[in-house]
């Protein structure tokens, strides 16, 4: 569990324990996979995160096309 039961007057821990998040004992691969999965499906940063990932993906997808256009125009001018 990721919670404590505390005495309301003294603050003493009565039961429970804290784990260092859901990826505490996972391998590096599984931790990165979970993070990439969250970014891919837009669960990180809500709507602003989705918009950021959308525009970054749009720019990345346009790079080969614009690169080809620049190459083609240089090829035609020579």
PDB file of C-alpha atoms in Angstrom:
ATOM      1  CA  UNK A   1       0.000   0.000   0.000  1.00  0.00           C
ATOM      2  CA  UNK A   2       1.004   3.602  -0.425  1.00  0.00           C
ATOM      3  CA  UNK A   3      -0.576   5.024   2.681  1.00  0.00           C
ATOM      4  CA  UNK A   4      -0.108   5.479   6.389  1.00  0.00           C
ATOM      5  CA  UNK A   5      -2.528   5.325   9.262  1.00  0.00           C
ATOM      6  CA  UNK A   6      -1.499   7.990  11.766  1.00  0.00           C
ATOM      7  CA  UNK A   7      -2.555   8.730  15.300  1.00  0.00           C
ATOM      8  CA  UNK A   8      -4.489  11.972  15.031  1.00  0.00           C
ATOM      9  CA  UNK A   9      -3.072  13.404  18.253  1.00  0.00           C
ATOM     10  CA  UNK A  10       0.570  12.317  18.245  1.00  0.00           C
ATOM     11  CA  UNK A  11       1.246  11.838  14.526  1.00  0.00           C
ATOM     12  CA  UNK A  12       2.729   8.411  15.235  1.00  0.00           C
ATOM     13  CA  UNK A  13       2.515   5.885  12.382  1.00  0.00           C
ATOM     14  CA  UNK A  14       0.070   3.136  13.342  1.00  0.00           C
ATOM     15  CA  UNK A  15       0.175   0.999  10.176  1.00  0.00           C
ATOM     16  CA  UNK A  16       0.868   1.045   6.441  1.00  0.00           C
ATOM     17  CA  UNK A  17       4.004   1.787   4.508  1.00  0.00           C
ATOM     18  CA  UNK A  18       5.146   3.828   1.537  1.00  0.00           C
ATOM     19  CA  UNK A  19       6.541   2.444  -1.702  1.00  0.00           C
ATOM     20  CA  UNK A  20       8.484   4.717  -4.023  1.00  0.00           C
ATOM     21  CA  UNK A  21       5.791   4.893  -6.672  1.00  0.00           C
ATOM     22  CA  UNK A  22       4.439   2.260  -9.041  1.00  0.00           C
ATOM     23  CA  UNK A  23       7.818   1.719 -10.700  1.00  0.00           C
ATOM     24  CA  UNK A  24       9.864   1.227  -7.528  1.00  0.00           C
ATOM     25  CA  UNK A  25      10.918  -2.337  -8.297  1.00  0.00           C
ATOM     26  CA  UNK A  26      10.462  -2.323 -12.074  1.00  0.00           C
ATOM     27  CA  UNK A  27      13.368  -2.576 -14.478  1.00  0.00           C
ATOM     28  CA  UNK A  28      14.532   0.501 -16.365  1.00  0.00           C
ATOM     29  CA  UNK A  29      12.926  -0.840 -19.546  1.00  0.00           C
ATOM     30  CA  UNK A  30       9.539  -1.306 -17.892  1.00  0.00           C
ATOM     31  CA  UNK A  31       9.705   2.135 -16.279  1.00  0.00           C
ATOM     32  CA  UNK A  32      10.533   3.836 -19.591  1.00  0.00           C
ATOM     33  CA  UNK A  33       7.912   1.770 -21.392  1.00  0.00           C
ATOM     34  CA  UNK A  34       5.253   2.897 -18.929  1.00  0.00           C
ATOM     35  CA  UNK A  35       6.279   6.545 -19.315  1.00  0.00           C
ATOM     36  CA  UNK A  36       6.297   6.359 -23.127  1.00  0.00           C
ATOM     37  CA  UNK A  37       2.896   4.660 -23.016  1.00  0.00           C
ATOM     38  CA  UNK A  38       1.494   7.510 -20.925  1.00  0.00           C
ATOM     39  CA  UNK A  39       2.910  10.133 -23.290  1.00  0.00           C
ATOM     40  CA  UNK A  40       1.626   8.210 -26.323  1.00  0.00           C
ATOM     41  CA  UNK A  41      -1.933   8.100 -25.043  1.00  0.00           C
ATOM     42  CA  UNK A  42      -1.889  11.676 -23.746  1.00  0.00           C
ATOM     43  CA  UNK A  43      -2.376  10.965 -20.067  1.00  0.00           C
ATOM     44  CA  UNK A  44       0.606  13.149 -19.152  1.00  0.00           C
ATOM     45  CA  UNK A  45      -0.234  16.850 -18.627  1.00  0.00           C
ATOM     46  CA  UNK A  46      -3.844  16.478 -19.816  1.00  0.00           C
ATOM     47  CA  UNK A  47      -5.006  18.510 -22.821  1.00  0.00           C
ATOM     48  CA  UNK A  48      -1.913  20.768 -22.979  1.00  0.00           C
ATOM     49  CA  UNK A  49       0.250  17.638 -23.100  1.00  0.00           C
ATOM     50  CA  UNK A  50      -1.857  16.162 -25.878  1.00  0.00           C
ATOM     51  CA  UNK A  51      -1.569  19.357 -27.899  1.00  0.00           C
ATOM     52  CA  UNK A  52       2.186  19.508 -27.332  1.00  0.00           C
ATOM     53  CA  UNK A  53       2.646  15.901 -28.454  1.00  0.00           C
ATOM     54  CA  UNK A  54       0.342  16.460 -31.439  1.00  0.00           C
ATOM     55  CA  UNK A  55       2.253  19.480 -32.728  1.00  0.00           C
ATOM     56  CA  UNK A  56       5.645  17.887 -32.060  1.00  0.00           C
ATOM     57  CA  UNK A  57       4.519  14.808 -34.006  1.00  0.00           C
ATOM     58  CA  UNK A  58       3.175  16.964 -36.815  1.00  0.00           C
ATOM     59  CA  UNK A  59       6.506  18.776 -37.111  1.00  0.00           C
ATOM     60  CA  UNK A  60       8.449  15.512 -36.982  1.00  0.00           C
ATOM     61  CA  UNK A  61       6.239  14.000 -39.689  1.00  0.00           C
ATOM     62  CA  UNK A  62       6.711  17.041 -41.945  1.00  0.00           C
ATOM     63  CA  UNK A  63      10.526  16.975 -41.808  1.00  0.00           C
ATOM     64  CA  UNK A  64      11.028  14.230 -44.435  1.00  0.00           C
ATOM     65  CA  UNK A  65       8.551  15.936 -46.768  1.00  0.00           C
ATOM     66  CA  UNK A  66      10.118  19.386 -46.475  1.00  0.00           C
ATOM     67  CA  UNK A  67      13.586  17.840 -46.734  1.00  0.00           C
ATOM     68  CA  UNK A  68      12.602  16.163 -49.997  1.00  0.00           C
ATOM     69  CA  UNK A  69      11.179  19.428 -51.346  1.00  0.00           C
ATOM     70  CA  UNK A  70      14.385  21.330 -50.499  1.00  0.00           C
ATOM     71  CA  UNK A  71      16.506  18.569 -52.061  1.00  0.00           C
ATOM     72  CA  UNK A  72      14.338  18.477 -55.201  1.00  0.00           C
ATOM     73  CA  UNK A  73      14.514  22.270 -55.663  1.00  0.00           C
ATOM     74  CA  UNK A  74      18.301  22.280 -55.238  1.00  0.00           C
ATOM     75  CA  UNK A  75      18.601  19.404 -57.684  1.00  0.00           C
ATOM     76  CA  UNK A  76      16.486  21.249 -60.272  1.00  0.00           C
ATOM     77  CA  UNK A  77      18.509  24.471 -59.954  1.00  0.00           C
ATOM     78  CA  UNK A  78      21.839  22.696 -60.660  1.00  0.00           C
TER      79      UNK A  78
END
